GROMACS .gro file of C-alpha atoms in nm:
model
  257
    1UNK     CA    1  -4.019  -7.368  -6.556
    2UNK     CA    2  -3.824  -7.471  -6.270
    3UNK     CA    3  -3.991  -7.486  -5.873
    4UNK     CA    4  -4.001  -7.171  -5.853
    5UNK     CA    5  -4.214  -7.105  -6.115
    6UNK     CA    6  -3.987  -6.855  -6.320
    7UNK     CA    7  -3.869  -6.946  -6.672
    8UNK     CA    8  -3.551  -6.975  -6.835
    9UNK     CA    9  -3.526  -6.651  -6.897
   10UNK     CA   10  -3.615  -6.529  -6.579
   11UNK     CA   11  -3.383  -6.701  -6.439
   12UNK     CA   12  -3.135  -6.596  -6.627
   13UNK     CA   13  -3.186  -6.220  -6.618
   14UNK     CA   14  -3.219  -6.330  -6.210
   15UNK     CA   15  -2.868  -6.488  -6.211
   16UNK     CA   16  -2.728  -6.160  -6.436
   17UNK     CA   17  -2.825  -5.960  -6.166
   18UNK     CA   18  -2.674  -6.163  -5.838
   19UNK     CA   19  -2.351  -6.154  -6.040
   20UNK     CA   20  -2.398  -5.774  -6.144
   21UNK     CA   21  -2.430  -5.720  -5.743
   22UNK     CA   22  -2.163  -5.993  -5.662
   23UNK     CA   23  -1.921  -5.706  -5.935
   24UNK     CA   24  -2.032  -5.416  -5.761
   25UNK     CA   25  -1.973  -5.549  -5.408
   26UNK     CA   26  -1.599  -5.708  -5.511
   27UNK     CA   27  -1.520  -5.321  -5.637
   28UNK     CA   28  -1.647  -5.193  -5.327
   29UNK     CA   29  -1.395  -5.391  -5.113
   30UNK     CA   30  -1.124  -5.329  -5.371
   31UNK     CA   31  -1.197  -4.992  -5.258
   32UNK     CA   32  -1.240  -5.018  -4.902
   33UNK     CA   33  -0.886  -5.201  -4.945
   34UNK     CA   34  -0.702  -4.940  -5.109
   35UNK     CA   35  -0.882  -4.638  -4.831
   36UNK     CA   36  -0.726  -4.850  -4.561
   37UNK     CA   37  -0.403  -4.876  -4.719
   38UNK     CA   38  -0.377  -4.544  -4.763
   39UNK     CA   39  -0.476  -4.471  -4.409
   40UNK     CA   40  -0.218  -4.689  -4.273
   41UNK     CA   41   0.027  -4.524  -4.505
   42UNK     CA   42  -0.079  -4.144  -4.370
   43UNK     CA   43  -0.092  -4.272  -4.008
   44UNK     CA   44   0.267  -4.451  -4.037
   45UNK     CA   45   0.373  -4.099  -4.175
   46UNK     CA   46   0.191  -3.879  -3.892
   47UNK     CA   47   0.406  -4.143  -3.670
   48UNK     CA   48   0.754  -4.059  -3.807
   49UNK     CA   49   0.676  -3.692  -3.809
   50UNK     CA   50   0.583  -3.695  -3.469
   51UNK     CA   51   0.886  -3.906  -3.414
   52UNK     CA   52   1.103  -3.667  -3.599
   53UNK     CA   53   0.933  -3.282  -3.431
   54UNK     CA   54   0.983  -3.485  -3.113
   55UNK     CA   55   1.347  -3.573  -3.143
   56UNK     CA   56   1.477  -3.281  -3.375
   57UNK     CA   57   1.478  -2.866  -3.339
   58UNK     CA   58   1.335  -2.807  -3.686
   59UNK     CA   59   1.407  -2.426  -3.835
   60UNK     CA   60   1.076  -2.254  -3.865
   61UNK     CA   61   0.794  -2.594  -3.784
   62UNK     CA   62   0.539  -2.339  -3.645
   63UNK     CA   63   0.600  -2.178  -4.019
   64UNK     CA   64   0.572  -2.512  -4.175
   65UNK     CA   65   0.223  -2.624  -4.043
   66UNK     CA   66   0.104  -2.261  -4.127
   67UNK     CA   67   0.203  -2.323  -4.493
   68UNK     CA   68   0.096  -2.660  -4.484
   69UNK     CA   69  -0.287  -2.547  -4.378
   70UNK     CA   70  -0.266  -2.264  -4.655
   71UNK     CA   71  -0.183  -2.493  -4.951
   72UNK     CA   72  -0.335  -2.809  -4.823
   73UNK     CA   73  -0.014  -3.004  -4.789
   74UNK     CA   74  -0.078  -3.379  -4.748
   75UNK     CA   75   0.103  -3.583  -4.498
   76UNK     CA   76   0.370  -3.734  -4.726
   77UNK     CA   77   0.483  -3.370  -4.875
   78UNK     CA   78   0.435  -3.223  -4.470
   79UNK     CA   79   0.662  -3.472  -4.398
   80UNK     CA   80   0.881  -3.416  -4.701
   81UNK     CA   81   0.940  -3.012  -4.619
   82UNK     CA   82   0.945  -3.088  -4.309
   83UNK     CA   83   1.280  -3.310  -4.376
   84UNK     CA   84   1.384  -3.041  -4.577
   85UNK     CA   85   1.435  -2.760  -4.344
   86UNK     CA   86   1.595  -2.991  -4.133
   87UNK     CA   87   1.825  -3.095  -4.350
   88UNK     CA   88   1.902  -2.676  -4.437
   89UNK     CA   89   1.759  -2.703  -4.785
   90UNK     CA   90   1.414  -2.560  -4.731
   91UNK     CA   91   1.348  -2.248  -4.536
   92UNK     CA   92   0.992  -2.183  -4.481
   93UNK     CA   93   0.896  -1.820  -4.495
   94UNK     CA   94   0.548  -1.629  -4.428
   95UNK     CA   95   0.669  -1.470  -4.115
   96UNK     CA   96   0.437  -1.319  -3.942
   97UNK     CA   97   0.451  -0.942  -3.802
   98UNK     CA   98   0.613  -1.031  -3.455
   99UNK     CA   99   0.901  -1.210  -3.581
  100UNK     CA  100   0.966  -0.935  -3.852
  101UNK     CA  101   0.983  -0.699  -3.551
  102UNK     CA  102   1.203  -0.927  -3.357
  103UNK     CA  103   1.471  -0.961  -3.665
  104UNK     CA  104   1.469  -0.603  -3.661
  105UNK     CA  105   1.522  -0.555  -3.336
  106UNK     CA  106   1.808  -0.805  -3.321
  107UNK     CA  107   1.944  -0.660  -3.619
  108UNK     CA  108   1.974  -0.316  -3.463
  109UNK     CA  109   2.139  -0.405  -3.160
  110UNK     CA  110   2.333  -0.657  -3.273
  111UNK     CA  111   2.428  -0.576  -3.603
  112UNK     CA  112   2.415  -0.899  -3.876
  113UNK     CA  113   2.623  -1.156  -3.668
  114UNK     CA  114   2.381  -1.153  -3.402
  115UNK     CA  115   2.103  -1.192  -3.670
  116UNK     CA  116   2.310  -1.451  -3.858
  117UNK     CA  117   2.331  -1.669  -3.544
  118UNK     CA  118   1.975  -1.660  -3.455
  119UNK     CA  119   1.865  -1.766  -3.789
  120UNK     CA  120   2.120  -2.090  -3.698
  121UNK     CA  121   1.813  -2.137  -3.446
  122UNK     CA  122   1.475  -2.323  -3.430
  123UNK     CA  123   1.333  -2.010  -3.470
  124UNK     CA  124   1.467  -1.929  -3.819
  125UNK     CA  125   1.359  -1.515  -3.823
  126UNK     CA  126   1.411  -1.350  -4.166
  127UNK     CA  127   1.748  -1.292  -4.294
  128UNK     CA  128   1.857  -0.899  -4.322
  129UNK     CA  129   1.824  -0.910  -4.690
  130UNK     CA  130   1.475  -0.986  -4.630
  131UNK     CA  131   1.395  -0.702  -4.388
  132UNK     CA  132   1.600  -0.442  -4.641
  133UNK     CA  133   1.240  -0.374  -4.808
  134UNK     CA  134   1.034  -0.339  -4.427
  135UNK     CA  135   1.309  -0.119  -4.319
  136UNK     CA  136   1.340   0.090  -4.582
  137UNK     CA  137   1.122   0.376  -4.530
  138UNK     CA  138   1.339   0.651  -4.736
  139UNK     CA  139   1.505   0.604  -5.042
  140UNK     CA  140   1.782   0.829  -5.037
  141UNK     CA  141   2.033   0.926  -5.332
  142UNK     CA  142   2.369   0.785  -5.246
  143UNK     CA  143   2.652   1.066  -5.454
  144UNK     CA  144   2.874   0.978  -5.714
  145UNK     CA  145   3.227   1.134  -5.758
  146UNK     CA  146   3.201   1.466  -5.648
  147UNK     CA  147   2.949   1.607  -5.392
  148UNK     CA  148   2.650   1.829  -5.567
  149UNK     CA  149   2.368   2.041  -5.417
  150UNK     CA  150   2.104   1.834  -5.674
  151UNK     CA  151   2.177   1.504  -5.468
  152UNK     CA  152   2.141   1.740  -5.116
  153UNK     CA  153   1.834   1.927  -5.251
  154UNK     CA  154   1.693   1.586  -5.346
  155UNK     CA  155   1.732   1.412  -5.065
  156UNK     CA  156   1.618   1.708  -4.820
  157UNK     CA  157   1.314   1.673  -5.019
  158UNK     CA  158   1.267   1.298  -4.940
  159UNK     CA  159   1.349   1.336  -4.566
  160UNK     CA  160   1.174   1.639  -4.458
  161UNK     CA  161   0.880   1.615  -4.689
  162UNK     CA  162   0.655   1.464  -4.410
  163UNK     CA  163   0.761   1.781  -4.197
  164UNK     CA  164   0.535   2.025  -4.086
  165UNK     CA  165   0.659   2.359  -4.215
  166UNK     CA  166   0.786   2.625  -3.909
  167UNK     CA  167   1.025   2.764  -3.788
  168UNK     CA  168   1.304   2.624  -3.574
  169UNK     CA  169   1.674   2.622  -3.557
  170UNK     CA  170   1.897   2.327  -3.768
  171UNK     CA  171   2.177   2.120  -3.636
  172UNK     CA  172   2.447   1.989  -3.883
  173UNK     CA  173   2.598   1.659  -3.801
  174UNK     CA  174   2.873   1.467  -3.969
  175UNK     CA  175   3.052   1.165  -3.914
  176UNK     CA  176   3.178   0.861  -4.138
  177UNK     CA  177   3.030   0.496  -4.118
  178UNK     CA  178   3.151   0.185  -4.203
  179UNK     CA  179   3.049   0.019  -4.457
  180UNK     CA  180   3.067  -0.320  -4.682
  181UNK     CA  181   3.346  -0.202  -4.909
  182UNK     CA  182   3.173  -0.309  -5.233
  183UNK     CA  183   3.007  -0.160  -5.536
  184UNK     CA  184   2.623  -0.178  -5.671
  185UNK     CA  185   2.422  -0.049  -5.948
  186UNK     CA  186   2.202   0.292  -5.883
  187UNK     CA  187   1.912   0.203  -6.109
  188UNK     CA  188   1.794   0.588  -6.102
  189UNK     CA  189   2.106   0.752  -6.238
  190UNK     CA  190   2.194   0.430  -6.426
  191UNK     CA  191   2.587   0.447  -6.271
  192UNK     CA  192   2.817   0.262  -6.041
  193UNK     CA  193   2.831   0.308  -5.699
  194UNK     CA  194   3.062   0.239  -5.374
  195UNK     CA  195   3.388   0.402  -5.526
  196UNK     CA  196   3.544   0.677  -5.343
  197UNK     CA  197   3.491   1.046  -5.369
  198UNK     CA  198   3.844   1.100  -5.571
  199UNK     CA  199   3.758   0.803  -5.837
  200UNK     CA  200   3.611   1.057  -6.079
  201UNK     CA  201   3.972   1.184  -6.154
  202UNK     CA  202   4.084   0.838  -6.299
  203UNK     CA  203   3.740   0.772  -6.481
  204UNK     CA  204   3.610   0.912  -6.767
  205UNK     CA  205   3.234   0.806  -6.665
  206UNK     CA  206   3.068   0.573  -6.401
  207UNK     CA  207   2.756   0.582  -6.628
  208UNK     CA  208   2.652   0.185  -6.725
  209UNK     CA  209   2.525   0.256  -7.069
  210UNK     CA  210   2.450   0.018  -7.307
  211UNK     CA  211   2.754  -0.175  -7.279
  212UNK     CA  212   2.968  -0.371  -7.033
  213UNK     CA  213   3.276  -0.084  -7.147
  214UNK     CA  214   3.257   0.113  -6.808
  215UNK     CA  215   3.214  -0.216  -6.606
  216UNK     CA  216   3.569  -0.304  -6.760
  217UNK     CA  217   3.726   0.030  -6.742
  218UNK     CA  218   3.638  -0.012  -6.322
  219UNK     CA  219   3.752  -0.343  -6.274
  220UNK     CA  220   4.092  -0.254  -6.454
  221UNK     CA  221   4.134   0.048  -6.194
  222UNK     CA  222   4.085  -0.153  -5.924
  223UNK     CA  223   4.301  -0.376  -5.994
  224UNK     CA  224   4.575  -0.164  -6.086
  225UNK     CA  225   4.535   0.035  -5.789
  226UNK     CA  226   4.414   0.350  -5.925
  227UNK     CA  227   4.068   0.378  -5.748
  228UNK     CA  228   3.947   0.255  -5.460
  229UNK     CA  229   3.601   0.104  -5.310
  230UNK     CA  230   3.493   0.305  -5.068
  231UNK     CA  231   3.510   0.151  -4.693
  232UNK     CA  232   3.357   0.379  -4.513
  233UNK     CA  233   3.034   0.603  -4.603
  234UNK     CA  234   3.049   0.987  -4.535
  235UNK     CA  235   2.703   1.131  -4.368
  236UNK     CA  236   2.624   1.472  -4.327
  237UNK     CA  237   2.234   1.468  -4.108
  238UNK     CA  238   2.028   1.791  -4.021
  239UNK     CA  239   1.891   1.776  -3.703
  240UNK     CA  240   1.526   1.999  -3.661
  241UNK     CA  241   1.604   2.185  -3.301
  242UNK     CA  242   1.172   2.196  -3.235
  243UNK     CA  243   0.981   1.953  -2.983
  244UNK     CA  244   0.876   1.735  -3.333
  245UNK     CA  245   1.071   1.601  -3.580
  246UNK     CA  246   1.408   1.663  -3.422
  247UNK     CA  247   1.585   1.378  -3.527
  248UNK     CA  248   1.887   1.367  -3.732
  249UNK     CA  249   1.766   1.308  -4.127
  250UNK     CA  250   2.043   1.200  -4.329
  251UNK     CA  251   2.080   1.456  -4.635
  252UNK     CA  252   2.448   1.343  -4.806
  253UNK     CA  253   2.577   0.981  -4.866
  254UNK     CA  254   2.928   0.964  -4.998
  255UNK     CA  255   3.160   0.652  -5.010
  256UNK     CA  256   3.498   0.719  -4.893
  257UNK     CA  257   3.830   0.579  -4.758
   0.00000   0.00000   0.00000
């Protein structure tokens, strides 16, 4: 025994647990060193962002923070998107119902420049490709070659079908439109579209089938001269003469030139 009156072995199970203790506390200030490295990091981070929203227009920030709160962003990838949009190579979407309604607004008065030019902004609204599917409220049959009544009858059916039924007179309105001078695929009737009314003369069939045959035969026309894309798009709209529903429903799309 020692002074103290504890044995060797007391002792030593007494000096296992100081150093035991001594272990635990050095961990604990390894850790308390690596939280306050960290929060010097985020802080220096929070600093340069603040630094960077202060100095810089950045497309779409109010969008940014939104997404950032949704997903939990931390403050190195905040400040990495953040960089991104400045730089034009990340454009933050979920817009919220206003600025939808301002794109479209924009759009219809001003056609896609002015809508192109705003999205050059800070405020970054949603491109008119992205408003195509909120905008969209009928999906009308476009006509292929010649006109038919099955493409009329169909899409009098998908205009007026929200129509009360009575009677009332029926104005017929026509004019042409212009348009992007450019084909696309109808997925319904599995065929080309955007070539003129008088391309069915030159073409056997504007079907797509299983092949890429009728995609060649097209682009050979076209080049040759034979057909034509259609630049402008006929419309023929019936007009309800009643104190509801009057407006002009369009009832025949045709490409022409």
């Amino acid at each position: 025994m020692d002074r103290s009156g504890l044995s060797f072995c007391q002792l030593e199970q007494k000096l296992d647990d100081a150093e035991t203790k001594l272990s635990k506390e050095r961990f604990s200030h390894l850790d308390t060193d690596k939280a306050l490295r960290r929060v010097r990091i985020h802080k220096q981070t929070y600093e340069d962002f603040i630094a960077l929203a202060r100095s810089q227009d950045i497309p779409g920030l109010h969008r940014i923070f939104k997404i950032s709160n949704q997903y939990g962003w931390s403050a190195e990838k905040l400040m990495e998107k953040t960089q991104k949009a400045l730089d034009g190579v990340y454009h933050p979407k979920s817009f919220s119902d206003l600025e939808f309604d301002l794109a479209t607004t924009i759009y219809e008065l001003g056609g896609s420049a002015a809508l192109y030019a705003l999205q050059k902004s800070p405020l970054s609204p949603p491109a008119r490709t992205t408003l195509i599917s909120r905008r969209q409220d009928y999906k009308l049959r476009m006509t292929v070659g010649s006109v038919t009544m099955t493409d009329i009858l169909a899409n009098i059916k998908t205009m007026f079908k929200d129509v009360k039924p009575g009677k009332a007179g029926m104005t017929l309105s026509m004019d042409e439109v212009a348009s992007d001078g450019r084909l696309c695929y109808l997925v319904d009737s599995d065929e080309i579209g955007g070539l003129r009314e008088h391309s069915g003369k030159e073409l056997p069939s504007v079907k797509m089938g299983k092949n890429l045959d009728v995609v060649r035969a097209v682009t050979r026309a076209i080049r040759d001269g034979k057909i034509h894309t259609g630049q402008e798009v006929f419309v023929a709209a019936v007009a309800r003469n009643d104190d509801a529903d009057c407006g002009a429903k369009p009832v025949l799309l045709i490409p022409t030139c």
